Structures are given as C-alpha cells and as structure tokens.
Amino acid sequence: MTSTTVPEFQHRTVLLDEAVDALALTLDGARANGVYVDGTFGRGGHSRLILSKLGANARLISFDKDPQAIATAEQIDDPRFTIVHDSFATMTAALAERGVGKVDGILLDLGISSPQVDDAARGFSFRNDGPLDMRMDTTRGMSAAAWLATETEQTLEKVIKEYGEERFAFQIAKAIVARRAVEPISTTRQLAGIVAGAVKTREKGKDPATRTFQAIRIFINKELEDLEVGLNQAYASLAPGGIIAIISFHSLEDRMVKRFFASKANVEQPDRRLPIRAADLPQPELKLLAKMKPSDAEIDANPRSRSAVMRVARRLPIPEGAA
Ligand SMILES: C[S@@+](CC[C@H](N)C(=O)[O-])C[C@H]1O[C@@H](n2cnc3c(N)ncnc32)[C@H](O)[C@@H]1O
C-alpha cells in the first residue's frame, strides 16, 4: 500500500461503455473468465466497469505511472484485480512476473487524466499556476522545470515543433533560453507568459500556450516512445482472438496506432505468378474491428472527450468456436 494522498479531483471516463463493449467480455463464458489488461488505470472508470462484467475466474491487471492513480487502485478490494505501478510499455515482463502469458483483451486510454490537469500542484496546466512539474510519475524522471533549465535551444525547438506541431517553436525556444539566463523558469504561469509573448498569431479558441505545454508533457513523459514500445508489447501479449482497443487524444498518437494496426492487418501478398500454395501465403495478424469517436451527447457532457478516437482490432487467427 502507498501512503500517497489523492486530492478530490474527478476523472470523467471517455468512451466508457464503448471501450468495455469493444473488449467483448460478455460474448461467451471463455472471454468473461479470461485475462484482461487496462494499461491506463487513471481513476479506474474503465477498470471498474470491466471488473463488473468479468466472471469469478477472470483477472484484470491494470497499469499506471501515476502514484495517485495507484493509490486509488489500491482501494479496489477484489481478488481478480492487480495494479502495477509502471508504464504499460513494460507489459510483457510485468505480466510474466505475475504468472500471465497471453491475455484476452487490452485497453489503453492514452494521455493524461482530468485530475492530473486540474490539480495545479501537478504543473500540467497553463490555466492554474503551479510548479512546472508535468511528470505523470512523480517518483522518477526529470520535471519540466529541470528540463527547461538545461536543454539546448535546438532540442527545445525540435520538441515544441514536433510534439506540439507549433509554428512558433523557434521563437518560443529562443524566448525560453533568454528568460532562463535571467531567472529560473519554475512555474506554469511563467512559462505560459513566455510562450504568449513569443507566439505572434492567435488560434481561435486556443490559448497560445496549449501546443507548447502539450509538447513538453509528451516529451517529459516519453509518451510516444512508450506508445511505440507499448503497441509491440500489447500485440505480443495478445492471445489469438484477443482484442485490443486504444483511445488516443491527438493526431500523433492516433497516427501511430493506425499505422501499427495496418502493418499487421494488411500484409503484402507476393506476386500471384509465383508458385506458392494458398496455405503458405502470408496471413494478416490483426483484423480491424472499429474506429469510433464520442457521440455529440458525450462531447456536450464532457468537452475533453472531443478529440478522442478509439481504434479496435482483434488478433488473428480467431480460435474455432470463439464468438
Ligand atoms: C486518460 S487517463 C485514463 C483514465 C481511465 N481510463 C479512467 O477511466 O479513469 C490516462 C492515464 O494513463 C496514465 N498513463 C499515461 N501513459 C501511461 C503509460 N505509458 N503507462 C502507464 N500509465 C500511463 C496516466 O497517468 C493517466 O492516469
């Protein structure tokens, strides 16, 4: 048990029913008593619903990097449930340590949770002033403030440009380096002010700091590296017939998921004139099942869901007799 205190911020789960339905837990007895992974526990919206649908012999192994998410998960008193304080990018080893080989379903609901954004003390938000931290896992790694204090101007520009898709990355990096020579950049308000001064045109409905904060957060938490490794680990952990559902919140992530799924689903066939037996032809390893976005009603009720995209795929071959 951790002694982490969990502030009272709520997370409204995005695509709650849709994601859990996608795992097809109730299709037949075998799936309802299978082994499942929730790679991003957050405040447990998906995990709790999955548990409510699983049979007595099932297992759910959930992951999160965030100590507050872990403290919340530790309150779930259910012998079928295990929480792992680590990245989902460690999935295969973490499962093996717990005696699990292949699993029947994996869910990843990427990005940050509302409590992480809403709690000023976590330093993710340009709206609330707080220490410039931005780590999901506050027990390890470098804070955003420490990184901004030491990184080269070229790398700052590269990160802000690539991960934030920010046109003014050059000007922002220059302004950060100029300011840090005068005083340490240690709060979210300071950084938001520096960025606002460097971004010359305004995007409608968007704070000028949005892109830079997104970029730094992605970098500090190695979000794209984790997704790259996590996709391969999830795929390797999935039993034939197993289902993977991934909810992403920005185009860089969704593009990675889409390409990964496509690389396994659309296998290149050799020249038809070659004497190859049908049974020896390369077979697709994933079947694409769905691409889904939140309904208008969900977006109205929870505007943070508006950029979500869920992609679902099933590992082939589907065993005979499985639903
Ligand atoms: C959008 S929230 C998930 C919300 C959750 N589905 C719920 O219903 O409460 C994303 C969570 O994933 C965690 N996270 C992000 N990347 C992670 C990774 N690579 N490994 C483990 N957890 C990660 C974050 O700390 C955050 O708690």
PDB file of C-alpha atoms in Angstrom, residues 22-123:
ATOM      1  CA  ALA A  22     -15.292  -3.426 -27.575  1.00  0.00           C
ATOM      2  CA  LEU A  23     -13.483  -5.970 -25.392  1.00  0.00           C
ATOM      3  CA  ALA A  24     -16.498  -8.263 -25.879  1.00  0.00           C
ATOM      4  CA  LEU A  25     -16.362  -9.579 -22.321  1.00  0.00           C
ATOM      5  CA  THR A  26     -19.865 -10.918 -22.341  1.00  0.00           C
ATOM      6  CA  LEU A  27     -19.797 -12.748 -25.648  1.00  0.00           C
ATOM      7  CA  ASP A  28     -19.179 -16.132 -24.113  1.00  0.00           C
ATOM      8  CA  GLY A  29     -18.069 -17.744 -20.873  1.00  0.00           C
ATOM      9  CA  ALA A  30     -14.481 -18.160 -22.005  1.00  0.00           C
ATOM     10  CA  ARG A  31     -13.987 -14.451 -22.633  1.00  0.00           C
ATOM     11  CA  ALA A  32     -15.760 -13.422 -19.437  1.00  0.00           C
ATOM     12  CA  ASN A  33     -13.314 -15.570 -17.479  1.00  0.00           C
ATOM     13  CA  GLY A  34     -10.235 -14.500 -19.383  1.00  0.00           C
ATOM     14  CA  VAL A  35      -7.308 -12.238 -18.504  1.00  0.00           C
ATOM     15  CA  TYR A  36      -7.516  -8.529 -19.328  1.00  0.00           C
ATOM     16  CA  VAL A  37      -5.196  -5.533 -19.166  1.00  0.00           C
ATOM     17  CA  ASP A  38      -6.112  -1.893 -18.609  1.00  0.00           C
ATOM     18  CA  GLY A  39      -2.831  -0.134 -19.417  1.00  0.00           C
ATOM     19  CA  THR A  40      -4.007   3.276 -18.156  1.00  0.00           C
ATOM     20  CA  PHE A  41      -5.947   2.956 -14.877  1.00  0.00           C
ATOM     21  CA  GLY A  42      -6.370   6.721 -14.219  1.00  0.00           C
ATOM     22  CA  ARG A  43      -9.199   6.821 -11.705  1.00  0.00           C
ATOM     23  CA  GLY A  44     -10.404   3.379 -12.734  1.00  0.00           C
ATOM     24  CA  GLY A  45     -13.537   4.169 -14.744  1.00  0.00           C
ATOM     25  CA  HIS A  46     -12.799   1.517 -17.369  1.00  0.00           C
ATOM     26  CA  SER A  47     -11.210  -0.930 -14.909  1.00  0.00           C
ATOM     27  CA  ARG A  48     -14.236  -0.901 -12.593  1.00  0.00           C
ATOM     28  CA  LEU A  49     -16.680  -1.480 -15.443  1.00  0.00           C
ATOM     29  CA  ILE A  50     -14.518  -4.304 -16.806  1.00  0.00           C
ATOM     30  CA  LEU A  51     -14.470  -5.938 -13.353  1.00  0.00           C
ATOM     31  CA  SER A  52     -18.248  -5.635 -13.100  1.00  0.00           C
ATOM     32  CA  LYS A  53     -18.605  -7.675 -16.295  1.00  0.00           C
ATOM     33  CA  LEU A  54     -15.994 -10.340 -15.601  1.00  0.00           C
ATOM     34  CA  GLY A  55     -16.611 -13.794 -14.209  1.00  0.00           C
ATOM     35  CA  ALA A  56     -15.297 -15.125 -10.906  1.00  0.00           C
ATOM     36  CA  ASN A  57     -12.240 -16.757 -12.507  1.00  0.00           C
ATOM     37  CA  ALA A  58     -11.147 -13.762 -14.584  1.00  0.00           C
ATOM     38  CA  ARG A  59      -8.194 -11.460 -13.966  1.00  0.00           C
ATOM     39  CA  LEU A  60      -7.682  -7.773 -14.636  1.00  0.00           C
ATOM     40  CA  ILE A  61      -4.173  -6.360 -14.495  1.00  0.00           C
ATOM     41  CA  SER A  62      -4.081  -2.580 -14.656  1.00  0.00           C
ATOM     42  CA  PHE A  63      -1.115  -0.248 -15.034  1.00  0.00           C
ATOM     43  CA  ASP A  64      -0.485   3.414 -14.317  1.00  0.00           C
ATOM     44  CA  LYS A  65       2.607   5.562 -13.940  1.00  0.00           C
ATOM     45  CA  ASP A  66       0.928   7.970 -11.541  1.00  0.00           C
ATOM     46  CA  PRO A  67       1.218   7.339  -7.770  1.00  0.00           C
ATOM     47  CA  GLN A  68      -2.203   8.942  -7.191  1.00  0.00           C
ATOM     48  CA  ALA A  69      -3.789   6.553  -9.699  1.00  0.00           C
ATOM     49  CA  ILE A  70      -2.046   3.687  -7.902  1.00  0.00           C
ATOM     50  CA  ALA A  71      -3.329   4.856  -4.502  1.00  0.00           C
ATOM     51  CA  THR A  72      -6.868   4.949  -5.942  1.00  0.00           C
ATOM     52  CA  ALA A  73      -6.479   1.470  -7.438  1.00  0.00           C
ATOM     53  CA  GLU A  74      -5.242   0.066  -4.136  1.00  0.00           C
ATOM     54  CA  GLN A  75      -8.666   0.786  -2.684  1.00  0.00           C
ATOM     55  CA  ILE A  76     -10.230  -1.791  -5.001  1.00  0.00           C
ATOM     56  CA  ASP A  77     -10.660  -4.889  -2.896  1.00  0.00           C
ATOM     57  CA  ASP A  78     -11.139  -7.622  -5.466  1.00  0.00           C
ATOM     58  CA  PRO A  79      -9.019 -10.786  -5.718  1.00  0.00           C
ATOM     59  CA  ARG A  80      -9.341 -10.715  -9.520  1.00  0.00           C
ATOM     60  CA  PHE A  81      -7.623  -7.300  -9.699  1.00  0.00           C
ATOM     61  CA  THR A  82      -3.919  -6.388  -9.707  1.00  0.00           C
ATOM     62  CA  ILE A  83      -2.435  -2.902 -10.071  1.00  0.00           C
ATOM     63  CA  VAL A  84       1.074  -2.325 -11.427  1.00  0.00           C
ATOM     64  CA  HIS A  85       2.893   0.960 -10.824  1.00  0.00           C
ATOM     65  CA  ASP A  86       4.744   1.159 -14.111  1.00  0.00           C
ATOM     66  CA  SER A  87       4.359   2.036 -17.764  1.00  0.00           C
ATOM     67  CA  PHE A  88       2.279  -0.215 -19.994  1.00  0.00           C
ATOM     68  CA  ALA A  89       5.469  -0.319 -22.069  1.00  0.00           C
ATOM     69  CA  THR A  90       6.729  -2.895 -19.534  1.00  0.00           C
ATOM     70  CA  MET A  91       3.678  -5.097 -20.124  1.00  0.00           C
ATOM     71  CA  THR A  92       5.198  -8.406 -21.219  1.00  0.00           C
ATOM     72  CA  ALA A  93       7.708  -8.580 -18.349  1.00  0.00           C
ATOM     73  CA  ALA A  94       5.176  -7.297 -15.791  1.00  0.00           C
ATOM     74  CA  LEU A  95       2.655  -9.929 -16.889  1.00  0.00           C
ATOM     75  CA  ALA A  96       5.257 -12.702 -16.864  1.00  0.00           C
ATOM     76  CA  GLU A  97       6.278 -11.733 -13.289  1.00  0.00           C
ATOM     77  CA  ARG A  98       2.639 -12.261 -12.314  1.00  0.00           C
ATOM     78  CA  GLY A  99       2.420 -15.628 -13.986  1.00  0.00           C
ATOM     79  CA  VAL A 100       0.487 -14.365 -17.020  1.00  0.00           C
ATOM     80  CA  GLY A 101       1.442 -15.230 -20.593  1.00  0.00           C
ATOM     81  CA  LYS A 102      -1.189 -14.255 -23.150  1.00  0.00           C
ATOM     82  CA  VAL A 103      -4.232 -12.102 -22.438  1.00  0.00           C
ATOM     83  CA  ASP A 104      -7.708 -11.864 -23.969  1.00  0.00           C
ATOM     84  CA  GLY A 105      -8.092  -8.100 -24.120  1.00  0.00           C
ATOM     85  CA  ILE A 106      -6.087  -4.912 -23.693  1.00  0.00           C
ATOM     86  CA  LEU A 107      -7.320  -1.354 -23.304  1.00  0.00           C
ATOM     87  CA  LEU A 108      -5.174   1.775 -23.497  1.00  0.00           C
ATOM     88  CA  ASP A 109      -6.843   5.145 -22.811  1.00  0.00           C
ATOM     89  CA  LEU A 110      -3.864   7.360 -23.572  1.00  0.00           C
ATOM     90  CA  GLY A 111      -2.740  10.758 -22.342  1.00  0.00           C
ATOM     91  CA  ILE A 112      -3.483  12.492 -19.080  1.00  0.00           C
ATOM     92  CA  SER A 113      -6.397  12.265 -16.679  1.00  0.00           C
ATOM     93  CA  SER A 114      -8.518  15.208 -15.570  1.00  0.00           C
ATOM     94  CA  PRO A 115      -7.116  15.080 -12.001  1.00  0.00           C
ATOM     95  CA  GLN A 116      -3.622  15.496 -13.437  1.00  0.00           C
ATOM     96  CA  VAL A 117      -4.693  18.610 -15.385  1.00  0.00           C
ATOM     97  CA  ASP A 118      -6.990  20.089 -12.748  1.00  0.00           C
ATOM     98  CA  ASP A 119      -4.582  19.826  -9.823  1.00  0.00           C
ATOM     99  CA  ALA A 120      -2.352  22.920 -10.103  1.00  0.00           C
ATOM    100  CA  ALA A 121       0.291  21.175  -7.995  1.00  0.00           C
ATOM    101  CA  ARG A 122       0.960  18.700 -10.840  1.00  0.00           C
ATOM    102  CA  GLY A 123       2.103  21.513 -13.142  1.00  0.00           C
TER     103      GLY A 123
END
